[in-house]
Structure formats: structure tokens, C-alpha cells
mmCIF file of C-alpha atoms and ligand atoms in Angstrom:
data_model
loop_
_atom_site.group_PDB
_atom_site.id
_atom_site.type_symbol
_atom_site.label_atom_id
_atom_site.label_comp_id
_atom_site.label_asym_id
_atom_site.label_seq_id
_atom_site.Cartn_x
_atom_site.Cartn_y
_atom_site.Cartn_z
ATOM 1 C CA MET A 1 -24.816 -5.172 91.570
ATOM 2 C CA LYS A 2 -28.473 -6.168 91.400
ATOM 3 C CA ASP A 3 -29.834 -2.678 91.868
ATOM 4 C CA THR A 4 -27.534 -0.997 89.357
ATOM 5 C CA ASN A 5 -29.445 1.258 86.989
ATOM 6 C CA TRP A 6 -27.622 0.469 83.771
ATOM 7 C CA ASN A 7 -29.315 3.378 82.003
ATOM 8 C CA ASN A 8 -26.798 5.577 83.805
ATOM 9 C CA TYR A 9 -23.861 3.825 82.118
ATOM 10 C CA SER A 10 -22.386 4.203 78.669
ATOM 11 C CA LEU A 11 -22.875 1.693 75.864
ATOM 12 C CA GLU A 12 -19.413 0.147 76.251
ATOM 13 C CA THR A 13 -20.092 -0.586 79.920
ATOM 14 C CA GLN A 14 -23.639 -1.839 79.372
ATOM 15 C CA ALA A 15 -22.271 -4.178 76.686
ATOM 16 C CA ILE A 16 -19.937 -5.794 79.203
ATOM 17 C CA ARG A 17 -21.892 -5.785 82.444
ATOM 18 C CA ALA A 18 -25.646 -5.336 81.997
ATOM 19 C CA GLY A 19 -28.166 -8.156 81.991
ATOM 20 C CA HIS A 20 -26.439 -10.633 84.288
ATOM 21 C CA GLN A 21 -28.503 -11.618 87.336
ATOM 22 C CA ARG A 22 -25.836 -13.361 89.410
ATOM 23 C CA THR A 23 -27.036 -16.663 90.888
ATOM 24 C CA HIS A 24 -26.344 -18.198 94.315
ATOM 25 C CA GLU A 25 -23.170 -19.736 92.780
ATOM 26 C CA ASP A 26 -21.563 -16.254 92.602
ATOM 27 C CA GLU A 27 -20.342 -16.848 89.039
ATOM 28 C CA HIS A 28 -18.415 -14.010 87.367
ATOM 29 C CA SER A 29 -19.383 -14.914 83.801
ATOM 30 C CA ILE A 30 -22.959 -15.479 82.589
ATOM 31 C CA PRO A 31 -23.880 -19.194 82.683
ATOM 32 C CA ILE A 32 -25.732 -21.082 79.941
ATOM 33 C CA PHE A 33 -29.094 -22.164 81.338
ATOM 34 C CA ALA A 34 -29.558 -25.381 79.375
ATOM 35 C CA THR A 35 -33.055 -26.102 80.649
ATOM 36 C CA SER A 36 -36.304 -26.261 78.722
ATOM 37 C CA SER A 37 -38.610 -25.838 81.723
ATOM 38 C CA TYR A 38 -38.698 -24.564 85.306
ATOM 39 C CA VAL A 39 -40.303 -25.877 88.489
ATOM 40 C CA PHE A 40 -42.806 -24.042 90.641
ATOM 41 C CA LYS A 41 -43.053 -24.164 94.422
ATOM 42 C CA SER A 42 -46.777 -24.919 94.363
ATOM 43 C CA ALA A 43 -49.746 -25.334 92.068
ATOM 44 C CA GLU A 44 -50.786 -21.816 92.921
ATOM 45 C CA GLU A 45 -47.385 -20.401 91.974
ATOM 46 C CA ALA A 46 -47.496 -22.278 88.648
ATOM 47 C CA SER A 47 -50.880 -20.723 87.952
ATOM 48 C CA LEU A 48 -49.728 -17.200 88.854
ATOM 49 C CA ARG A 49 -46.709 -17.458 86.553
ATOM 50 C CA PHE A 50 -48.614 -18.905 83.622
ATOM 51 C CA THR A 51 -51.207 -16.154 83.794
ATOM 52 C CA GLY A 52 -48.549 -13.471 84.082
ATOM 53 C CA GLN A 53 -49.616 -12.370 87.561
ATOM 54 C CA LYS A 54 -46.184 -13.215 88.921
ATOM 55 C CA PRO A 55 -42.908 -12.696 87.015
ATOM 56 C CA GLY A 56 -40.514 -15.576 86.510
ATOM 57 C CA ASN A 57 -39.429 -18.297 84.137
ATOM 58 C CA ILE A 58 -42.019 -20.637 82.671
ATOM 59 C CA TYR A 59 -40.697 -22.439 79.620
ATOM 60 C CA SER A 60 -37.631 -21.707 77.462
ATOM 61 C CA ARG A 61 -39.618 -21.059 74.309
ATOM 62 C CA PHE A 62 -40.219 -17.602 75.792
ATOM 63 C CA THR A 63 -38.307 -17.345 79.093
ATOM 64 C CA ASN A 64 -34.692 -18.381 79.623
ATOM 65 C CA PRO A 65 -32.211 -16.529 81.865
ATOM 66 C CA THR A 66 -29.315 -16.601 79.356
ATOM 67 C CA VAL A 67 -31.555 -15.334 76.576
ATOM 68 C CA SER A 68 -33.069 -12.726 78.941
ATOM 69 C CA ALA A 69 -29.583 -11.422 79.728
ATOM 70 C CA PHE A 70 -28.905 -10.934 76.019
ATOM 71 C CA GLN A 71 -32.270 -9.186 75.578
ATOM 72 C CA GLU A 72 -31.748 -6.845 78.500
ATOM 73 C CA ARG A 73 -28.263 -5.907 77.331
ATOM 74 C CA LEU A 74 -29.214 -5.220 73.710
ATOM 75 C CA ALA A 75 -32.311 -3.219 74.775
ATOM 76 C CA LEU A 76 -30.096 -0.917 76.850
ATOM 77 C CA MET A 77 -27.557 -0.524 74.050
ATOM 78 C CA GLU A 78 -30.263 0.356 71.503
ATOM 79 C CA LYS A 79 -31.949 2.705 74.019
ATOM 80 C CA GLY A 80 -35.149 0.693 73.728
ATOM 81 C CA GLU A 81 -37.404 -0.317 76.582
ATOM 82 C CA ARG A 82 -37.467 -4.003 75.736
ATOM 83 C CA CYS A 83 -35.846 -6.527 73.420
ATOM 84 C CA LEU A 84 -36.856 -10.015 72.339
ATOM 85 C CA ALA A 85 -34.361 -12.454 70.844
ATOM 86 C CA PHE A 86 -35.153 -14.752 67.905
ATOM 87 C CA SER A 87 -33.598 -17.763 66.222
ATOM 88 C CA SER A 88 -32.376 -15.645 63.274
ATOM 89 C CA GLY A 89 -32.579 -12.166 61.807
ATOM 90 C CA MET A 90 -35.263 -13.394 59.411
ATOM 91 C CA ALA A 91 -37.268 -14.838 62.324
ATOM 92 C CA ALA A 92 -37.141 -11.379 63.956
ATOM 93 C CA ILE A 93 -38.447 -9.728 60.767
ATOM 94 C CA MET A 94 -41.114 -12.400 60.438
ATOM 95 C CA ALA A 95 -42.180 -11.748 64.054
ATOM 96 C CA VAL A 96 -42.599 -8.031 63.384
ATOM 97 C CA GLY A 97 -44.818 -8.794 60.395
ATOM 98 C CA MET A 98 -46.811 -11.534 62.116
ATOM 99 C CA GLY A 99 -47.316 -9.363 65.173
ATOM 100 C CA LEU A 100 -48.262 -6.125 63.444
ATOM 101 C CA LEU A 101 -49.921 -7.009 60.133
ATOM 102 C CA LYS A 102 -53.323 -8.338 59.149
ATOM 103 C CA ALA A 103 -54.894 -9.140 55.784
ATOM 104 C CA GLY A 104 -55.586 -5.958 53.856
ATOM 105 C CA ASP A 105 -52.650 -4.051 55.353
ATOM 106 C CA HIS A 106 -49.975 -2.334 53.310
ATOM 107 C CA VAL A 107 -46.213 -1.970 53.843
ATOM 108 C CA VAL A 108 -43.689 0.401 52.250
ATOM 109 C CA CYS A 109 -40.178 -1.034 52.106
ATOM 110 C CA SER A 110 -36.892 0.233 50.683
ATOM 111 C CA ARG A 111 -35.828 -1.489 47.487
ATOM 112 C CA GLY A 112 -32.319 -2.392 48.566
ATOM 113 C CA VAL A 113 -33.162 -4.493 51.636
ATOM 114 C CA PHE A 114 -31.756 -7.956 52.328
ATOM 115 C CA GLY A 115 -32.980 -10.395 49.650
ATOM 116 C CA ASN A 116 -34.920 -12.656 52.002
ATOM 117 C CA THR A 117 -36.655 -9.638 53.520
ATOM 118 C CA VAL A 118 -38.030 -8.845 50.048
ATOM 119 C CA LEU A 119 -39.196 -12.461 49.689
ATOM 120 C CA MET A 120 -40.735 -12.405 53.173
ATOM 121 C CA PHE A 121 -42.870 -9.377 52.342
ATOM 122 C CA GLN A 122 -43.700 -10.368 48.758
ATOM 123 C CA ASN A 123 -44.169 -14.135 48.937
ATOM 124 C CA TYR A 124 -45.233 -14.818 52.513
ATOM 125 C CA PHE A 125 -46.994 -11.756 53.915
ATOM 126 C CA GLY A 126 -48.273 -11.270 50.346
ATOM 127 C CA LYS A 127 -49.848 -14.726 50.462
ATOM 128 C CA PHE A 128 -51.978 -13.599 53.406
ATOM 129 C CA GLY A 129 -53.229 -10.435 51.744
ATOM 130 C CA VAL A 130 -50.593 -7.905 52.787
ATOM 131 C CA GLU A 131 -49.391 -5.733 49.925
ATOM 132 C CA THR A 132 -45.869 -4.272 49.853
ATOM 133 C CA ASP A 133 -44.567 -1.433 47.691
ATOM 134 C CA PHE A 134 -40.844 -0.955 47.277
ATOM 135 C CA VAL A 135 -39.326 2.524 47.012
ATOM 136 C CA ASP A 136 -35.892 4.086 46.599
ATOM 137 C CA LEU A 137 -34.217 4.267 50.015
ATOM 138 C CA ILE A 138 -33.028 7.852 49.621
ATOM 139 C CA ASP A 139 -36.073 9.271 47.799
ATOM 140 C CA THR A 140 -38.004 10.833 50.688
ATOM 141 C CA ALA A 141 -40.834 12.033 48.449
ATOM 142 C CA ALA A 142 -41.304 8.495 47.085
ATOM 143 C CA TRP A 143 -41.718 7.146 50.627
ATOM 144 C CA GLU A 144 -44.453 9.629 51.424
ATOM 145 C CA ALA A 145 -46.162 9.157 48.047
ATOM 146 C CA ALA A 146 -46.271 5.372 48.563
ATOM 147 C CA ILE A 147 -48.149 5.606 51.877
ATOM 148 C CA LYS A 148 -51.837 4.611 51.676
ATOM 149 C CA PRO A 149 -54.622 4.762 54.259
ATOM 150 C CA ASN A 150 -53.993 1.073 55.072
ATOM 151 C CA THR A 151 -50.168 1.373 55.409
ATOM 152 C CA ARG A 152 -49.105 -0.144 58.729
ATOM 153 C CA PHE A 153 -45.351 0.493 58.650
ATOM 154 C CA LEU A 154 -42.314 1.638 56.691
ATOM 155 C CA PHE A 155 -39.344 -0.741 56.685
ATOM 156 C CA LEU A 156 -35.756 0.118 55.770
ATOM 157 C CA GLU A 157 -32.095 -0.712 56.131
ATOM 158 C CA THR A 158 -29.543 2.078 56.362
ATOM 159 C CA PRO A 159 -26.826 1.900 55.117
ATOM 160 C CA SER A 160 -28.126 -0.170 52.239
ATOM 161 C CA ASN A 161 -26.452 -3.213 50.753
ATOM 162 C CA PRO A 162 -24.418 -3.287 48.527
ATOM 163 C CA LEU A 163 -24.388 0.418 47.518
ATOM 164 C CA ILE A 164 -24.080 1.769 51.087
ATOM 165 C CA GLU A 165 -26.681 4.513 50.598
ATOM 166 C CA ILE A 166 -27.917 6.332 53.716
ATOM 167 C CA ALA A 167 -31.534 7.189 54.576
ATOM 168 C CA ASP A 168 -32.445 10.014 56.946
ATOM 169 C CA ILE A 169 -34.109 8.134 59.812
ATOM 170 C CA SER A 170 -35.525 11.253 61.569
ATOM 171 C CA VAL A 171 -37.152 12.559 58.400
ATOM 172 C CA LEU A 172 -38.705 9.171 57.585
ATOM 173 C CA ALA A 173 -39.874 8.751 61.191
ATOM 174 C CA ASP A 174 -41.702 12.097 60.947
ATOM 175 C CA ILE A 175 -43.305 11.064 57.668
ATOM 176 C CA ALA A 176 -44.369 7.697 59.108
ATOM 177 C CA HIS A 177 -45.885 9.267 62.218
ATOM 178 C CA LYS A 178 -47.670 11.981 60.247
ATOM 179 C CA HIS A 179 -49.526 9.164 58.445
ATOM 180 C CA ASP A 180 -50.081 7.087 61.580
ATOM 181 C CA CYS A 181 -47.555 4.417 60.543
ATOM 182 C CA LEU A 182 -44.619 2.868 62.369
ATOM 183 C CA LEU A 183 -41.005 3.102 61.191
ATOM 184 C CA ILE A 184 -38.975 -0.103 61.399
ATOM 185 C CA VAL A 185 -35.195 -0.024 60.899
ATOM 186 C CA ASP A 186 -32.976 -3.052 60.305
ATOM 187 C CA ASN A 187 -29.862 -1.883 62.188
ATOM 188 C CA CYS A 188 -27.688 -4.848 61.245
ATOM 189 C CA PHE A 189 -25.033 -2.863 59.325
ATOM 190 C CA CYS A 190 -24.456 -0.202 61.972
ATOM 191 C CA THR A 191 -25.280 -1.871 65.286
ATOM 192 C CA PRO A 192 -26.101 0.467 68.214
ATOM 193 C CA VAL A 193 -22.411 1.355 68.364
ATOM 194 C CA LEU A 194 -22.746 3.504 65.231
ATOM 195 C CA GLN A 195 -26.445 4.390 65.116
ATOM 196 C CA LYS A 196 -29.456 4.265 67.454
ATOM 197 C CA PRO A 197 -32.588 4.432 65.278
ATOM 198 C CA LEU A 198 -34.979 4.553 68.270
ATOM 199 C CA GLU A 199 -33.333 7.780 69.458
ATOM 200 C CA LEU A 200 -33.823 9.178 65.941
ATOM 201 C CA GLY A 201 -37.561 8.465 66.045
ATOM 202 C CA ALA A 202 -37.882 4.909 64.703
ATOM 203 C CA ASP A 203 -40.409 2.710 66.523
ATOM 204 C CA ILE A 204 -38.809 -0.705 66.106
ATOM 205 C CA VAL A 205 -35.259 -1.923 65.489
ATOM 206 C CA VAL A 206 -34.619 -5.388 64.086
ATOM 207 C CA HIS A 207 -31.277 -7.138 64.096
ATOM 208 C CA SER A 208 -29.498 -10.016 62.529
ATOM 209 C CA ALA A 209 -27.199 -10.878 65.446
ATOM 210 C CA THR A 210 -25.473 -13.239 63.024
ATOM 211 C CA LYS A 211 -23.380 -10.359 61.672
ATOM 212 C CA TYR A 212 -21.485 -7.846 63.831
ATOM 213 C CA ILE A 213 -23.095 -8.845 67.149
ATOM 214 C CA ASP A 214 -21.549 -12.300 66.923
ATOM 215 C CA GLY A 215 -18.719 -10.893 64.850
ATOM 216 C CA GLN A 216 -16.902 -14.171 64.460
ATOM 217 C CA GLY A 217 -19.255 -16.056 62.174
ATOM 218 C CA ARG A 218 -20.402 -18.731 64.628
ATOM 219 C CA CYS A 219 -24.132 -18.440 65.362
ATOM 220 C CA VAL A 220 -27.356 -17.378 63.655
ATOM 221 C CA GLY A 221 -29.695 -15.163 65.676
ATOM 222 C CA GLY A 222 -31.881 -12.066 65.637
ATOM 223 C CA ALA A 223 -33.658 -9.539 67.818
ATOM 224 C CA VAL A 224 -36.473 -6.980 67.943
ATOM 225 C CA VAL A 225 -36.123 -3.865 70.123
ATOM 226 C CA ALA A 226 -38.984 -1.426 70.794
ATOM 227 C CA SER A 227 -41.114 0.180 73.495
ATOM 228 C CA GLU A 228 -42.563 -1.983 76.249
ATOM 229 C CA GLU A 229 -46.009 -1.380 74.734
ATOM 230 C CA ILE A 230 -45.133 -2.556 71.209
ATOM 231 C CA ILE A 231 -43.255 -5.617 72.458
ATOM 232 C CA GLU A 232 -45.895 -6.640 74.992
ATOM 233 C CA LYS A 233 -48.845 -6.077 72.691
ATOM 234 C CA TYR A 234 -47.538 -7.314 69.314
ATOM 235 C CA ILE A 235 -44.201 -9.162 69.470
ATOM 236 C CA TYR A 236 -44.108 -11.153 72.704
ATOM 237 C CA PRO A 237 -47.439 -12.948 72.122
ATOM 238 C CA TYR A 238 -46.161 -14.004 68.697
ATOM 239 C CA LEU A 239 -42.813 -15.248 70.045
ATOM 240 C CA ARG A 240 -44.584 -17.226 72.764
ATOM 241 C CA THR A 241 -46.857 -18.838 70.188
ATOM 242 C CA GLY A 242 -44.680 -18.903 67.077
ATOM 243 C CA GLY A 243 -41.641 -20.264 68.867
ATOM 244 C CA ALA A 244 -38.719 -18.983 66.734
ATOM 245 C CA THR A 245 -36.683 -18.788 69.925
ATOM 246 C CA MET A 246 -32.988 -18.052 70.350
ATOM 247 C CA SER A 247 -31.191 -20.976 72.020
ATOM 248 C CA PRO A 248 -29.419 -20.352 75.353
ATOM 249 C CA PHE A 249 -26.117 -21.405 73.795
ATOM 250 C CA ASN A 250 -26.457 -18.878 70.964
ATOM 251 C CA ALA A 251 -27.501 -16.173 73.443
ATOM 252 C CA TRP A 252 -24.339 -16.912 75.425
ATOM 253 C CA VAL A 253 -22.178 -16.533 72.297
ATOM 254 C CA PHE A 254 -23.958 -13.276 71.380
ATOM 255 C CA LEU A 255 -23.521 -11.957 74.947
ATOM 256 C CA SER A 256 -19.772 -12.323 74.638
ATOM 257 C CA GLY A 257 -20.014 -10.827 71.150
ATOM 258 C CA LEU A 258 -21.682 -7.740 72.627
ATOM 259 C CA GLU A 259 -18.845 -7.393 75.159
ATOM 260 C CA THR A 260 -16.366 -6.603 72.371
ATOM 261 C CA LEU A 261 -18.824 -5.017 69.915
ATOM 262 C CA ALA A 262 -17.842 -1.374 70.451
ATOM 263 C CA ILE A 263 -14.128 -1.962 70.078
ATOM 264 C CA ARG A 264 -14.566 -4.327 67.111
ATOM 265 C CA VAL A 265 -16.954 -2.088 65.182
ATOM 266 C CA LYS A 266 -14.622 0.900 65.593
ATOM 267 C CA ALA A 267 -11.718 -1.202 64.302
ATOM 268 C CA HIS A 268 -13.846 -2.435 61.354
ATOM 269 C CA CYS A 269 -14.671 1.214 60.517
ATOM 270 C CA ASP A 270 -11.030 2.327 60.714
ATOM 271 C CA ASN A 271 -9.914 -0.466 58.373
ATOM 272 C CA ALA A 272 -12.832 0.160 55.988
ATOM 273 C CA PHE A 273 -12.143 3.904 55.842
ATOM 274 C CA GLU A 274 -8.491 3.324 55.060
ATOM 275 C CA LEU A 275 -9.373 0.751 52.392
ATOM 276 C CA ALA A 276 -11.918 3.099 50.781
ATOM 277 C CA LEU A 277 -9.355 5.932 50.569
ATOM 278 C CA TRP A 278 -6.803 3.542 49.086
ATOM 279 C CA LEU A 279 -9.264 2.065 46.568
ATOM 280 C CA GLU A 280 -10.083 5.554 45.287
ATOM 281 C CA GLN A 281 -6.402 5.879 44.254
ATOM 282 C CA GLN A 282 -6.250 2.591 42.335
ATOM 283 C CA ALA A 283 -6.274 2.420 38.544
ATOM 284 C CA GLY A 284 -9.157 0.277 37.292
ATOM 285 C CA VAL A 285 -11.477 1.391 40.096
ATOM 286 C CA ALA A 286 -14.209 3.590 38.613
ATOM 287 C CA LYS A 287 -16.083 4.431 41.825
ATOM 288 C CA VAL A 288 -15.902 3.661 45.549
ATOM 289 C CA HIS A 289 -19.115 3.549 47.597
ATOM 290 C CA TYR A 290 -18.303 4.471 51.198
ATOM 291 C CA PRO A 291 -20.134 7.135 53.255
ATOM 292 C CA GLY A 292 -16.874 8.300 54.813
ATOM 293 C CA LEU A 293 -15.693 9.663 51.469
ATOM 294 C CA PRO A 294 -16.627 13.283 50.643
ATOM 295 C CA SER A 295 -17.564 11.939 47.172
ATOM 296 C CA HIS A 296 -20.447 9.946 48.743
ATOM 297 C CA ALA A 297 -23.836 11.556 48.039
ATOM 298 C CA GLN A 298 -24.979 11.292 51.691
ATOM 299 C CA HIS A 299 -21.609 11.987 53.329
ATOM 300 C CA GLU A 300 -22.983 14.865 55.460
ATOM 301 C CA LEU A 301 -26.015 12.854 56.550
ATOM 302 C CA ALA A 302 -23.801 9.893 57.463
ATOM 303 C CA LYS A 303 -21.608 12.192 59.586
ATOM 304 C CA ARG A 304 -24.677 13.464 61.409
ATOM 305 C CA GLN A 305 -26.538 10.190 61.829
ATOM 306 C CA GLN A 306 -23.733 7.696 62.499
ATOM 307 C CA SER A 307 -20.781 7.893 64.874
ATOM 308 C CA HIS A 308 -18.556 6.302 62.199
ATOM 309 C CA PHE A 309 -19.016 5.134 58.617
ATOM 310 C CA GLY A 310 -19.273 1.354 58.924
ATOM 311 C CA GLY A 311 -17.272 -1.689 57.899
ATOM 312 C CA VAL A 312 -18.601 -2.374 54.399
ATOM 313 C CA VAL A 313 -17.090 -0.868 51.244
ATOM 314 C CA SER A 314 -18.160 -1.521 47.683
ATOM 315 C CA PHE A 315 -16.486 -0.412 44.484
ATOM 316 C CA GLU A 316 -16.934 -0.582 40.732
ATOM 317 C CA LEU A 317 -14.234 -1.859 38.425
ATOM 318 C CA THR A 318 -13.909 -0.358 34.949
ATOM 319 C CA GLY A 319 -13.488 -3.876 33.512
ATOM 320 C CA GLY A 320 -17.003 -5.094 34.382
ATOM 321 C CA LYS A 321 -17.845 -8.648 35.497
ATOM 322 C CA GLU A 322 -14.714 -10.171 34.009
ATOM 323 C CA HIS A 323 -12.445 -7.918 36.042
ATOM 324 C CA ALA A 324 -14.578 -8.351 39.184
ATOM 325 C CA TRP A 325 -14.343 -12.151 39.015
ATOM 326 C CA LYS A 326 -10.618 -11.935 38.254
ATOM 327 C CA LEU A 327 -10.048 -9.704 41.295
ATOM 328 C CA ILE A 328 -12.049 -12.014 43.556
ATOM 329 C CA ASP A 329 -10.294 -15.150 42.290
ATOM 330 C CA ALA A 330 -6.844 -13.558 42.588
ATOM 331 C CA THR A 331 -7.213 -13.049 46.355
ATOM 332 C CA GLU A 332 -5.318 -15.461 48.528
ATOM 333 C CA MET A 333 -6.576 -14.608 52.023
ATOM 334 C CA LEU A 334 -10.012 -12.952 51.664
ATOM 335 C CA SER A 335 -13.047 -15.212 52.104
ATOM 336 C CA ILE A 336 -15.296 -15.458 49.047
ATOM 337 C CA THR A 337 -18.654 -15.357 50.807
ATOM 338 C CA ALA A 338 -21.672 -13.084 51.023
ATOM 339 C CA ASN A 339 -21.586 -13.008 54.838
ATOM 340 C CA LEU A 340 -20.582 -9.774 56.550
ATOM 341 C CA GLY A 341 -19.640 -8.364 59.916
ATOM 342 C CA ASP A 342 -16.996 -11.002 60.538
ATOM 343 C CA VAL A 343 -13.455 -10.448 61.851
ATOM 344 C CA LYS A 344 -12.416 -12.084 58.578
ATOM 345 C CA THR A 345 -12.631 -9.885 55.476
ATOM 346 C CA THR A 346 -15.170 -11.197 52.981
ATOM 347 C CA ILE A 347 -15.512 -10.394 49.284
ATOM 348 C CA THR A 348 -18.490 -10.912 47.000
ATOM 349 C CA HIS A 349 -19.783 -10.069 43.511
ATOM 350 C CA PRO A 350 -23.385 -8.900 44.135
ATOM 351 C CA ALA A 351 -24.532 -9.030 40.476
ATOM 352 C CA THR A 352 -23.972 -12.808 40.253
ATOM 353 C CA THR A 353 -24.630 -13.854 43.886
ATOM 354 C CA THR A 354 -26.884 -11.932 46.294
ATOM 355 C CA HIS A 355 -28.598 -10.087 43.417
ATOM 356 C CA GLY A 356 -28.094 -12.787 40.757
ATOM 357 C CA ARG A 357 -31.761 -13.806 40.664
ATOM 358 C CA LEU A 358 -32.891 -10.321 39.621
ATOM 359 C CA THR A 359 -33.331 -9.599 35.918
ATOM 360 C CA PRO A 360 -30.564 -7.442 34.366
ATOM 361 C CA GLU A 361 -33.091 -4.586 34.039
ATOM 362 C CA VAL A 362 -34.121 -4.693 37.706
ATOM 363 C CA ARG A 363 -30.471 -4.954 38.708
ATOM 364 C CA ALA A 364 -29.562 -1.953 36.579
ATOM 365 C CA ALA A 365 -32.460 0.044 38.084
ATOM 366 C CA ALA A 366 -31.083 -0.804 41.535
ATOM 367 C CA GLY A 367 -27.672 0.531 40.456
ATOM 368 C CA ILE A 368 -25.883 -2.801 40.861
ATOM 369 C CA LYS A 369 -23.390 -2.851 38.014
ATOM 370 C CA ASP A 370 -21.565 -5.900 36.694
ATOM 371 C CA GLY A 371 -18.218 -4.492 37.860
ATOM 372 C CA LEU A 372 -19.396 -3.980 41.463
ATOM 373 C CA VAL A 373 -17.484 -5.767 44.239
ATOM 374 C CA ARG A 374 -18.485 -5.664 47.919
ATOM 375 C CA VAL A 375 -15.980 -6.072 50.723
ATOM 376 C CA SER A 376 -16.946 -6.499 54.386
ATOM 377 C CA VAL A 377 -13.696 -5.302 55.870
ATOM 378 C CA GLY A 378 -12.415 -7.486 58.689
ATOM 379 C CA LEU A 379 -9.858 -6.953 61.398
ATOM 380 C CA GLU A 380 -6.783 -8.400 59.685
ATOM 381 C CA ASN A 381 -3.889 -5.984 59.193
ATOM 382 C CA ILE A 382 -5.051 -3.422 56.631
ATOM 383 C CA GLU A 383 -1.829 -3.724 54.596
ATOM 384 C CA ASP A 384 -2.469 -7.464 54.161
ATOM 385 C CA ILE A 385 -6.037 -6.723 52.990
ATOM 386 C CA LYS A 386 -4.785 -4.137 50.461
ATOM 387 C CA ASN A 387 -2.056 -6.466 49.204
ATOM 388 C CA ASP A 388 -4.569 -9.271 48.727
ATOM 389 C CA LEU A 389 -6.790 -7.020 46.597
ATOM 390 C CA LEU A 390 -3.800 -5.656 44.708
ATOM 391 C CA ARG A 391 -3.135 -9.116 43.213
ATOM 392 C CA GLY A 392 -6.204 -8.776 40.993
ATOM 393 C CA LEU A 393 -6.208 -4.997 40.495
HETATM 394 C C1 PLP B 1 -28.217 -11.243 57.268
HETATM 395 C C2 PLP B 1 -29.216 -10.187 57.309
HETATM 396 C C3 PLP B 1 -30.538 -10.445 57.694
HETATM 397 C C4 PLP B 1 -31.034 -11.845 58.012
HETATM 398 O O1 PLP B 1 -30.431 -12.331 59.160
HETATM 399 P P1 PLP B 1 -30.212 -13.905 59.440
HETATM 400 O O2 PLP B 1 -29.641 -13.896 60.808
HETATM 401 O O3 PLP B 1 -29.276 -14.400 58.387
HETATM 402 O O4 PLP B 1 -31.541 -14.549 59.358
HETATM 403 C C5 PLP B 1 -31.425 -9.392 57.755
HETATM 404 N N1 PLP B 1 -31.041 -8.148 57.457
HETATM 405 C C6 PLP B 1 -29.771 -7.855 57.071
HETATM 406 C C7 PLP B 1 -29.406 -6.446 56.769
HETATM 407 C C8 PLP B 1 -28.821 -8.861 56.988
HETATM 408 O O5 PLP B 1 -27.575 -8.570 56.591
#
């Protein structure tokens, strides 16, 4: 098993088998290495390992076999050369910024990214002299126009949240490279099962493993996947020093999450597609945002870029905020929470939760209407999900 070249296997197989270096105990399942440090056979060996002249574990802030197994597996699935795991998705994004940026640099970021990502760029990197401009995810010309001589990278999420808009990764990668910038894609919504940004030309993928990779709402974690050169030069030194490490226990949970990722994500997509089609038929629903629907503005792009349309659906009610709250409160089974990617279906009202701190004007500019409801479709029986929403429709 040790010499298997997992590059020759498909994603589903890599997700189940890659990354495990079986120990002398012949275990079938990956063990949790609950150890902070490792012992060396001699003073010389300790020296060789610390200076990187000899591979091997040193200290679990940056080397742990359970975490390494997770990293190796996710790197293969994303078709990247190397992956590093972090304590959360935000820690992964922070690592990319800390590793790549310096005072005076500039970043272009899509407007609809995860709220804390906006705060990270504006409040924290901003504090150290990095300027960030936010542009419309799907406005290719705006991306190019925003690039300056000091732009270091472009950062985006596709599909976006909560309007599920799709950016063309290949086109934006070409634009980034033409201007000597990197393209970074947060692949949390799609996972490598639906979309592999590195194959489409992106330079770095970041993940919140908290969502679909765990899939059952248990652990918080994140990852960065890129070329060996980018990881070794910019990300690994920061992880080793900054210390936002994934714990071996969390890595073990995420490893088992990866084992069922392909089958779960496909089931999420099937349920979401059926729900989107059904929602389009309901009175009181003004618009359904789902890239699987021919009515979606980037339907053709989604078909080309993703292997399926994803597990998140949002829709606008004609009755505004009042109707949205009524619908949410009328559900009996759905979880009222902003989390996503869980086997349990979750429902949220973006205008008063995830986007509630924005001014009404900024919210309107972002297209987030008061009647908008977002559902992260879980794996319960689809008829039960429909019936639960029907109570308030
Ligand atoms: C949740 C999320 C994050 C942050 O991840 P955490 O694991 O919660 O730190 C980043 N990006 C996206 C798209 C997310 O949904």
C-alpha cells in the first residue's frame, strides 16, 4: 500500500484510502496521534530534522501524522501539490494573507464573500497597510479595472453566498496572471467534488472544512491547497510560526468526513435541485436563485465549471421580511442557523443575520432583499423538507 501512487486513482477512492501511512500496529483505520512532540534517536538526528535536512515529525504545531493524512488526502482531491490544515477556515484565509502580503500591497476581492473574510481584509490586513477593493463577483471588467501595479492577489468565492452567483474561474485566472497576480478561490461551497479551481487556473484554494468536509456540524477547521512552491515559500513558514494548527482529533473527524464527501455532496445537490424546481412553482415565491435552473443568469457557466449545482438554494418571497420571518418560524424540523453544508437542512434570513450589519443601501446594492431566504439543503427526505417549508408558504 505504501508505494501506491494515488494520483492514478479517482477522487472517490483517494477520499477513502489516500494519506494513511499504516503503522507497525497494522491498523485498518487512521489513528489519532495525540502527541505534541516526537523523540529523536540522537542529537544529530534532532538537528537534521529541525533544520529540514531530514524529513520527519518535529512538533505538532506543524507536523502531526493524523493532520498530515488529512492534508495529503485533500491535496490529491483538489489536484494540488500540497495542502496545509488550519484551526479554522478563517485561520486558513489569515495564513494566505500573512504569508503573501506586505505593507503597501493591494488585494481585489469579490463583494459577496463570507462576512469575516471582508473584516479580515478591511480591518486586519488594512491595519498593516494592505488596501482591499471589493468588486462585483460576476463583473469581469470590474476585476481587471480594479487591478493596480501593487495588487498581489484576487480573492473570490464561487458560488457566492447568499445569491449563488457564479464567477468564471478560468477567465479570472487569466486576468490575474496577465497582471502578475495570484488567484485565490474559497472552494467551501463546492468542495473538490463539484469544482477544482486549481485545474481551472487558480493558484490557491482555501477551505472551511467546517462545512461540507465535516458535513455533520461537529468540528471547525480549514485548509490551504497550492503548489509545493507556494506552500513551502509562503504558507508553511507562517503556519510553523503563527501556530493556527488543526488538532489531530479534528483532522481525524475531517478524514472520515472526506470518506463520504462525494456521495454526500451529490445527495445534497439532488435534494437542492428538486427543492429549487419545487420552489419555482410555489405562489408567494418571486424568484429562486439556483444555478441548476435555466432561469439562473450563469446556468451555462455553472454547467461547464461544476459537476453539479451545489446544495444551497435561496429564494425571494413576495411578502418581504414579514413573510420571510413567518416562513422561517413556521418550520418544525429545519434548523434556524446560518451554518451550511450539514446533513441537517438549515434556514436563514440573510438581511437580518449574516448581512444584518450592512446598511440598507449597501445591502440593496449587494442584491440582498428583505424577502430573501437561504436554505442549505440537507439529506433528510426531500418531501419532509418541502412539507416543512410549505407550513409558512
Ligand atoms: C464558514 C466559511 C468560512 C470560514 O470558515 P470557519 O471554519 O468558520 O472559520 C470561510 N469561507 C466560507 C465560504 C465559509 O462559508
